[in-house]
Coordinates of C-alpha atoms (C1' of nucleotides) in Angstrom, one line a residue:
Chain A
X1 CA 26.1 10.7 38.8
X2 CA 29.3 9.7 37.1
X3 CA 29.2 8.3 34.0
X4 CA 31.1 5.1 35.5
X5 CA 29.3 5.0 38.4
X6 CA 25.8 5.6 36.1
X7 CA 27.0 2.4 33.8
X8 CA 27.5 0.5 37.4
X9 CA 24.2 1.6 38.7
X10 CA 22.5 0.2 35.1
X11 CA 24.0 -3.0 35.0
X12 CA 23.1 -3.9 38.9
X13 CA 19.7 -3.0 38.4
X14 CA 19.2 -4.8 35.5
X15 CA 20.0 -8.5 37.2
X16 CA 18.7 -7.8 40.2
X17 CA 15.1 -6.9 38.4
X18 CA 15.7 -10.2 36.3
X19 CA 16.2 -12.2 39.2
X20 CA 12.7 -11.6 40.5
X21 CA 10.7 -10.5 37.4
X22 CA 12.0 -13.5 34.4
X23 CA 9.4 -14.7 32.6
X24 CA 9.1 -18.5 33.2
X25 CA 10.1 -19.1 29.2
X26 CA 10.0 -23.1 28.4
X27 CA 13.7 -22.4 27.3
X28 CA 14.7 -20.9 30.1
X29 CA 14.2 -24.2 32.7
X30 CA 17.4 -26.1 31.5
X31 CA 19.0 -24.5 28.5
X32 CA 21.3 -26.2 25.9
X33 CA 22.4 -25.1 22.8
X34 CA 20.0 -26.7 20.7
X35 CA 17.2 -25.4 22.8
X36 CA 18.0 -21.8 23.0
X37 CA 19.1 -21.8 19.2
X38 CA 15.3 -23.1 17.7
X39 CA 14.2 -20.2 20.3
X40 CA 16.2 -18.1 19.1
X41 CA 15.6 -18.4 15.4
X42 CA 11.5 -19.0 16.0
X43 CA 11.4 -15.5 18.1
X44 CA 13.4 -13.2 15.2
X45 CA 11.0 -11.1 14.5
X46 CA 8.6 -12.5 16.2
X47 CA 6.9 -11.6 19.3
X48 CA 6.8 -14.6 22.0
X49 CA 2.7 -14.7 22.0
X50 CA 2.9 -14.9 18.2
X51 CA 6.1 -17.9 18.4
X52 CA 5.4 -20.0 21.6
X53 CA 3.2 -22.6 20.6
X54 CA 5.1 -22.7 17.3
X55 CA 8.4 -23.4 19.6
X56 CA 6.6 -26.1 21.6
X57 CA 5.2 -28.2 19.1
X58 CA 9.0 -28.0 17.4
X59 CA 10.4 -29.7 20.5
X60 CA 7.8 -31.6 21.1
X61 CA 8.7 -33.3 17.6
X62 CA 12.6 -32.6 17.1
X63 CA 13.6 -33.0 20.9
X64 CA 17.2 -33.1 19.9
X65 CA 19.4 -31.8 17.3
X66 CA 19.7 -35.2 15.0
X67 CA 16.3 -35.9 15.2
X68 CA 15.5 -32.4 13.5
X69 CA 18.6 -33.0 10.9
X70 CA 16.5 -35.9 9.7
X71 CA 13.2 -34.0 8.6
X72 CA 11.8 -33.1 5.1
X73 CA 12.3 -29.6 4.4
X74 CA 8.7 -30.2 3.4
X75 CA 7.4 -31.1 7.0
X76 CA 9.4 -28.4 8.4
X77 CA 7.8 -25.6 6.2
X78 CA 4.5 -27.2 7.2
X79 CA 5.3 -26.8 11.2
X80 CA 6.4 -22.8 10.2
X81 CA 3.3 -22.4 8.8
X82 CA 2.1 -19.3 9.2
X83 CA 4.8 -17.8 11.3
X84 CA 6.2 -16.2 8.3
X85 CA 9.8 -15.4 7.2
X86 CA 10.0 -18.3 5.7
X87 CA 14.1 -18.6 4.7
X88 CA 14.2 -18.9 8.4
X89 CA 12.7 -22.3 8.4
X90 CA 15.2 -23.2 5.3
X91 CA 18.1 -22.0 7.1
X92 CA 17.0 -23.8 10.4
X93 CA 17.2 -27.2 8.6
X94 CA 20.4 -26.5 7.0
X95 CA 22.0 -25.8 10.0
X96 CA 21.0 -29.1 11.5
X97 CA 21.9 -31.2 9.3
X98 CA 25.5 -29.3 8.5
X99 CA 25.7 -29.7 12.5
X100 CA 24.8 -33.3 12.8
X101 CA 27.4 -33.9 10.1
X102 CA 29.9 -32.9 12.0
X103 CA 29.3 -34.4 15.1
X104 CA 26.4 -32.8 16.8
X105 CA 27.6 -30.1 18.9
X106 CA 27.5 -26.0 18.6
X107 CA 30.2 -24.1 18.1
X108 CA 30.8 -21.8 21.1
X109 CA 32.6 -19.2 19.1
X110 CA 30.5 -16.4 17.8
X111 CA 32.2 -15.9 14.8
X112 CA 31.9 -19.6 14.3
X113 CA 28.4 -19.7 15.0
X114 CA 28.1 -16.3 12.5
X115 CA 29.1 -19.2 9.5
X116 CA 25.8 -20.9 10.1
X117 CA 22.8 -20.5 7.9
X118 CA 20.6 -18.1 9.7
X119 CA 22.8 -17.3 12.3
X120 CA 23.3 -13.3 12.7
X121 CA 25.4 -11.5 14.7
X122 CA 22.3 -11.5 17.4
X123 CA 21.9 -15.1 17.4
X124 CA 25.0 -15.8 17.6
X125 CA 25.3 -14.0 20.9
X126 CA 22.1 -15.2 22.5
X127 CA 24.0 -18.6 22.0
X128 CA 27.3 -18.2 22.9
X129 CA 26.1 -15.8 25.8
X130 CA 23.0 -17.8 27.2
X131 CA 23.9 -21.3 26.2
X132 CA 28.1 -21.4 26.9
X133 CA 27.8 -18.5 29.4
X134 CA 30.4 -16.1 27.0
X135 CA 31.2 -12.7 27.8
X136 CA 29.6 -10.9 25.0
X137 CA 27.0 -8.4 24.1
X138 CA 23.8 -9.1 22.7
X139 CA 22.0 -6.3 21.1
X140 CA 18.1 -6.8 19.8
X141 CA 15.3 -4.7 19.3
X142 CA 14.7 -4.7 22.8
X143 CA 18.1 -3.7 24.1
X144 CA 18.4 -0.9 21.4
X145 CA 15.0 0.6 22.2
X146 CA 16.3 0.6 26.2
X147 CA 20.1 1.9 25.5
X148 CA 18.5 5.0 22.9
X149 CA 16.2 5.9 25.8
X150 CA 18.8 5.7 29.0
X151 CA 21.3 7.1 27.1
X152 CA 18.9 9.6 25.5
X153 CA 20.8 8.2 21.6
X154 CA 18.8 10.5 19.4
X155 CA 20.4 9.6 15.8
X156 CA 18.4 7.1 14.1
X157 CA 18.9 3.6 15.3
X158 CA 18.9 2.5 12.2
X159 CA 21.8 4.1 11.2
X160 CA 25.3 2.6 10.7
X161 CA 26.9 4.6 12.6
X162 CA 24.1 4.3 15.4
X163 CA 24.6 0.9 15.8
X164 CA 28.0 1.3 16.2
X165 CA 27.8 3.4 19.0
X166 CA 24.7 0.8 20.8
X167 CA 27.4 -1.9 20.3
X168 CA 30.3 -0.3 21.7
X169 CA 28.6 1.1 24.5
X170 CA 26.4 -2.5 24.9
X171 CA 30.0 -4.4 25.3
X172 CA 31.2 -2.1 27.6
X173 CA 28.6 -2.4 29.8
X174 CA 28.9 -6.4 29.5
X175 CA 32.2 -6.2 30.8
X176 CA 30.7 -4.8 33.9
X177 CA 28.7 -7.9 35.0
X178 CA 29.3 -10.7 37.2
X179 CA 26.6 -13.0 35.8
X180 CA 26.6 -11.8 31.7
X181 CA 23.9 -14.3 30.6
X182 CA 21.5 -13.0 33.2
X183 CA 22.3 -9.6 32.4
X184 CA 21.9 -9.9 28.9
X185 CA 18.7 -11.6 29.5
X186 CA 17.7 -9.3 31.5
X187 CA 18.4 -6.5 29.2
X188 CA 15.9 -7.7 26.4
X189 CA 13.3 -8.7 29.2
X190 CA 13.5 -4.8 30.7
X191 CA 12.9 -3.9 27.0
X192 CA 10.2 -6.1 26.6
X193 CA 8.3 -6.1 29.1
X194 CA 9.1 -2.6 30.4
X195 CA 10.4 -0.4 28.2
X196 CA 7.7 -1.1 25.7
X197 CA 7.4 0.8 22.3
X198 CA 4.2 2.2 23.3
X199 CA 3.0 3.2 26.7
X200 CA 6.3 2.2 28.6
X201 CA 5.9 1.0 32.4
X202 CA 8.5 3.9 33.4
X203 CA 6.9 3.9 37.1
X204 CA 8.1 0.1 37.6
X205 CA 11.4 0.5 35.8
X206 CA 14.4 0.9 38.7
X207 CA 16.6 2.1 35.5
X208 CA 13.9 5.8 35.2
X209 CA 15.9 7.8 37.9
X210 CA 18.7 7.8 35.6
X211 CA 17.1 7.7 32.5
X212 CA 17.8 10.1 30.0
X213 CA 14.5 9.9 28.2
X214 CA 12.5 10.0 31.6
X215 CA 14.2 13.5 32.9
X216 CA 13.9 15.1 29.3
X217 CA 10.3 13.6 28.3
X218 CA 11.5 12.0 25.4
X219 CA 10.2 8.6 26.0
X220 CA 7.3 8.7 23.7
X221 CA 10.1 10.2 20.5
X222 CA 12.9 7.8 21.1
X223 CA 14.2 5.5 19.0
X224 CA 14.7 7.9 16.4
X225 CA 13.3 5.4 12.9
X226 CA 14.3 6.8 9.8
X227 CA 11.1 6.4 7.5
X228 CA 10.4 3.4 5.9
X229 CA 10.3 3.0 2.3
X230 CA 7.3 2.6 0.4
X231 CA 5.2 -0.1 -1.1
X232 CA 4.6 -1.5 -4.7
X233 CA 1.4 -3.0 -5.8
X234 CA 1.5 -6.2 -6.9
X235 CA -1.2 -8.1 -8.9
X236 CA -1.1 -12.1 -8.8
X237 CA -3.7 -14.0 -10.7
X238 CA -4.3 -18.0 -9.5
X239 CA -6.4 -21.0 -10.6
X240 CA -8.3 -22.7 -8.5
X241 CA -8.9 -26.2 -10.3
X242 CA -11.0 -29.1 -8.6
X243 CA -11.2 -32.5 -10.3
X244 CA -12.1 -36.0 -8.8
X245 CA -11.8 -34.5 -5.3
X246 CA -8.5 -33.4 -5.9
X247 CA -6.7 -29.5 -6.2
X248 CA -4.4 -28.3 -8.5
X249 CA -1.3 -27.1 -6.4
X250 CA 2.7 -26.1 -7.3
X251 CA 5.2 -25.4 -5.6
X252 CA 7.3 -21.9 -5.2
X253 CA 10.8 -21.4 -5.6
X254 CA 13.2 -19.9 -3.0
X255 CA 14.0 -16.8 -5.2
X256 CA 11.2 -15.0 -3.8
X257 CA 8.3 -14.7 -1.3
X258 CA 7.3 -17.8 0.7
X259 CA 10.4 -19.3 -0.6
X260 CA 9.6 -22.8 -1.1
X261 CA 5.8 -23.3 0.1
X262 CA 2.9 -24.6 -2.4
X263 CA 0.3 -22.1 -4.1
X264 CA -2.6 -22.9 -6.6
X265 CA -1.6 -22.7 -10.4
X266 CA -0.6 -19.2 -11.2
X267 CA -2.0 -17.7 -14.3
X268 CA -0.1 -14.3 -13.5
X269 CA 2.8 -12.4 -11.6
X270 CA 3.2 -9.1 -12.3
X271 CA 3.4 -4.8 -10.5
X272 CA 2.6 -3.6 -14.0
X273 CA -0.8 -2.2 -14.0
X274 CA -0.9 -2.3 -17.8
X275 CA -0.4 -6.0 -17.5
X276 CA -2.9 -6.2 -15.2
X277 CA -5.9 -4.4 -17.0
X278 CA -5.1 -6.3 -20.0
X279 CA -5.0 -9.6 -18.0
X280 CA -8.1 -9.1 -16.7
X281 CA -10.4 -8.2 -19.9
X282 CA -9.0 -10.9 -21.7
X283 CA -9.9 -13.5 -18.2
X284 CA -13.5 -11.2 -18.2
X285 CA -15.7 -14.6 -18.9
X286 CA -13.2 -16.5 -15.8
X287 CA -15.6 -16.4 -12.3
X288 CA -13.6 -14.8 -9.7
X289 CA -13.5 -16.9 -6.8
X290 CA -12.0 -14.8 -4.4
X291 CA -10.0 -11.6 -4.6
X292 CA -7.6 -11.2 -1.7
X293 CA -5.1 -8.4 -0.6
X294 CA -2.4 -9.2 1.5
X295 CA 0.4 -6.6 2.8
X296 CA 3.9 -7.6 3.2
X297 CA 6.5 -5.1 4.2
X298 CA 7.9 -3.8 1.0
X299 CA 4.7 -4.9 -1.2
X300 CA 0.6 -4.8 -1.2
X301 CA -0.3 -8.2 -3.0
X302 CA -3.6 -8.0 -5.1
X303 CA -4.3 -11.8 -5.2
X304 CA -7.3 -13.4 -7.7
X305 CA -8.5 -16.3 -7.4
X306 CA -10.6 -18.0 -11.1
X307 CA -12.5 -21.2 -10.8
X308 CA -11.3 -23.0 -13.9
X309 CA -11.7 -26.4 -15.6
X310 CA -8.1 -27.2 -16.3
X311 CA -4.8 -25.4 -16.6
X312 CA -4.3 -24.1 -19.7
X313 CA -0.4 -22.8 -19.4
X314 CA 1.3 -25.9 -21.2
X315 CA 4.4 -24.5 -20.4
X316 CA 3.9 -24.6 -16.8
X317 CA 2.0 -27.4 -16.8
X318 CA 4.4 -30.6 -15.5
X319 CA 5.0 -28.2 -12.2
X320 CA 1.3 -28.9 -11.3
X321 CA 0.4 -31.4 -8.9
X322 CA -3.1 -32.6 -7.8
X323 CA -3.9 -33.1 -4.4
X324 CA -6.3 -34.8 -2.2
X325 CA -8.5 -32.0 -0.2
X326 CA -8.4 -33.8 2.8
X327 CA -4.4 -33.9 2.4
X328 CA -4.1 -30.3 1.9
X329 CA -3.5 -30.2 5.4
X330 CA 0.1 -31.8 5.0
X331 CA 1.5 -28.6 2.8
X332 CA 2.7 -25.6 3.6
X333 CA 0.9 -22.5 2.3
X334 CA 1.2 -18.9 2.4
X335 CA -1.5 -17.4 4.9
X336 CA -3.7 -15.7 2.2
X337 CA -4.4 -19.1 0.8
X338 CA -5.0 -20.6 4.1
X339 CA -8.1 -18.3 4.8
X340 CA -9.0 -19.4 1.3
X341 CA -9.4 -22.9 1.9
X342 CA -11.3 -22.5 5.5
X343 CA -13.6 -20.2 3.3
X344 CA -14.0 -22.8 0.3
X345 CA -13.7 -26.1 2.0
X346 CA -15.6 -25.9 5.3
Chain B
dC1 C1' 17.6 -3.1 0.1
dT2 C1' 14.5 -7.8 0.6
dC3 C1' 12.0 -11.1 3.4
dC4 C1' 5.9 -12.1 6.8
dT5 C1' 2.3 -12.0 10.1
dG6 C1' -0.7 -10.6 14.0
dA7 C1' -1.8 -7.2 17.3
dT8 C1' -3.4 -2.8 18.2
dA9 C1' -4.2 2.0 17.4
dG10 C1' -7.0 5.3 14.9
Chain C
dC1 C1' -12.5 -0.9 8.4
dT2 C1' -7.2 0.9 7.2
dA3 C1' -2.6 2.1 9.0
dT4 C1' 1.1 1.4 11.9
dC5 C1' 4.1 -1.2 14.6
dA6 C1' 7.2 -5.0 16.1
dG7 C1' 11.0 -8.2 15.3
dG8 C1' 17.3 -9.9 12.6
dA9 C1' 19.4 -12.2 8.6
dG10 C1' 21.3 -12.2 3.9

DNA sequence: CTCCTGATAG
DNA sequence: CTATCAGGAG
C-alpha cells in the first residue's frame, strides 16, 4: 500500500471504529467549552477511572463557568483532593475567573487558548477541536503511543525531534478527515482502549493489517522511553499537636509540592542525611507517631510524624492554625496525611 | 528538569 | 511487599 493511500486507510478506520465503539463519557452527551475544558484539565495525567467521579462532583457544583470563577481556591483544592498535580487545580481557578472577566466565553483560537493558565498545546486542541469543531491535531499519550506503533517511530518519543515528527505527521493526517473532532476522538480512544501500553487488543484493532509494529513484532518495544531520571530521598519531620479537640495545621506554599494544601507543623525539610541523623538523636525522647514513605516521581518522601505538646519553632509559629477534628474534613491535604488521619481519628 | 497518585506487574 | 507504569504543563 501507498503511503497516501495507507494515511487514507488509517484515518477511515479510525471514525468509523469510533462511531460504534465511543465510550459513553458524561462530556461527550452535549459538549461546550466549559465542559470539555474541566475534562480536559481533570484527565491530564490522569486515567478516566482515577478522574471521573472527581469530574462529576465538579459539575455537579460549578455547572457553569461563573459559578466556578466564584469559588475559594480553598474549596477547590478540597474538591482536587487527592487527584494530585495540584497546580492544576490553581491554574483551573485562574482561568475562570480571568475568563468570567472578560465576558465568559472561550477563545476558539488555540494560540489564544495556549495564554491560559494550564492550558498546553494538548488542551488547547482538545478544545478548539472537540468544542468549536477546528481543524487541528491533537496529540496525547494515547495518540503518540498509536502513531510510534503504525508508523513503526522507533526514536524515543520523548525526544524533540520525535515529537516533531508525531506532530507533523498527526496534522497531516487531520487534514484528511471529514469529521476532525470525531477523528481526533477517536484517535485517543483507539489508544486507550486498544492500543494499550501493555497487552494491546491488536486482534480487535482494524488499523493491525497495516501496522508497522504488528508485521515486525515490535508491539511489546514500541514507544521507545528514554530512562527516567532517578530519585532523591527526602526526609520531612511533622508535629502532630492535639489541644482542646483541636489540631495544629499550616498551610504550604505554591513553590513546591502540594502547592498550597495544609500539612501538620513541620519541625524539618531536608535530602541531607547528615541533617537527618542529627535531627533525629536530638528528637530521640519525641514518640514517633507514624513514619510514612510516600513516592512522587522525582523524589522518595520519608515522612515522621512526633506527638508533641506544643510547637516549639517560635519563628514559624503565627503560620499555625488550630483546627476542629471534625472540621478537618473541609481542608485539603496531601494523601500521606489523609491515611494518617483515618489511622488516628477513627 | 519539576510536579502526584492509583493500578497492576513481579 | 516493592517496582514500574500511565498521564501534559510550566
Amino acid at each position: 500500500m501507498s503511503e497516501s493511500s495507507k494515511d487514507a486507510f488509517f484515518v477511515q478506520q479510525v471514525e468509523h471504529w469510533y462511531q460504534y465503539h465511543q465510550r459513553p463519557l458524561p462530556w461527550r452527551q452535549k459538549p461546550t467549552p466549559y465542559t470539555i475544558w474541566l475534562a480536559e484539565i481533570i484527565f491530564q495525567q490522569t486515567r478516566i477511572e482515577q478522574g471521573l467521579s472527581y469530574y462529576l462532583r465538579f459539575i455537579k457544583k460549578y455547572p457553569e463557568l461563573p459559578i466556578l470563577a466564584k469559588a475559594e481556591e480553598d474549596e477547590i483544592l478540597r474538591m482536587w483532593q487527592g487527584l494530585g498535580y495540584y497546580s492544576r487545580a490553581l491554574n483551573l481557578l485562574k482561568t475562570a475567573k480571568i475568563l468570567t472577566e472578560r465576558g465568559g466565553d472561550f477563545p476558539h483560537e488555540v494560540q489564544e487558548l495556549m495564554s491560559l493558565p494550564g492550558i498546553g498545546p494538548y488542551t488547547a486542541g482538545a478544545i478548539a477541536s472537540i468544542a468549536f469543531g477546528q481543524r487541528v491535531p491533537l496529540v496525547d499519550g494515547n495518540v503518540t503511543r498509536l502513531f510510534a506503533r503504525f508508523f513503526g517511530i522507533e526514536s524515543p518519543v520523548n525526544h524533540p525531534n520525535t515529537i516533531k515528527i508525531i506532530h507533523s505527521k498527526a496534522e497531516g493526517l487531520v487534514n484528511l478527515s471529514d469529521a476532525p473532532s470525531n477523528y481526533n476522538q477517536g484517535l485517543m480512544e483507539m489508544g486507550s482502549l486498544l492500543c494499550k501500553p501493555v497487552k494491546p487488543s491488536c486482534n480487535e484493532c482494524p488499523l493491525s493489517q497495516e501496522c508497522s509494529a504488528h508485521h515486525n513484532n515490535k508491539v511489546a518495544i514500541l514507544p521507545l522511553k528514554s530512562p527516567k531520571p532517578q530519585k532523591s530521598n527526602r526526609y520531612l519531620y511533622y508535629v502532630f499537636i492535639e489541644k482542646d479537640g483541636k489540631i495544629a495545621v499550616h498551610k504550604r506554599d505554591n513553590q513546591d509540592i502540594w502547592k498550597n494544601l495544609y500539612q501538620l507543623p513541620l519541625l524539618l525539610d531536608t535530602s541531607s542525611i547528615y541533617e537527618k541523623t542529627e535531627f533525629e538523636l536530638r528528637h530521640r525522647n519525641l514518640e514517633k507517631m507514624s513514619t510514612i514513605r510516600h513516592i512522587l516521581t522525582h523524589q522518595i518522601l520519608h515522612l515522621t510524624i512526633y506527638r508533641a505538646e506544643k510547637f516549639f519553632d517560635q519563628n514559624k509559629k503565627k503560620e499555625i492554625r488550630y483546627v476542629e477534628t471534625s472540621l478537618l474534613g473541609e481542608l485539603a491535604f496531601p494523601v500521606p496525611f489523609q491515611k494518617f488521619f483515618e489511622k488516628i481519628l477513627t
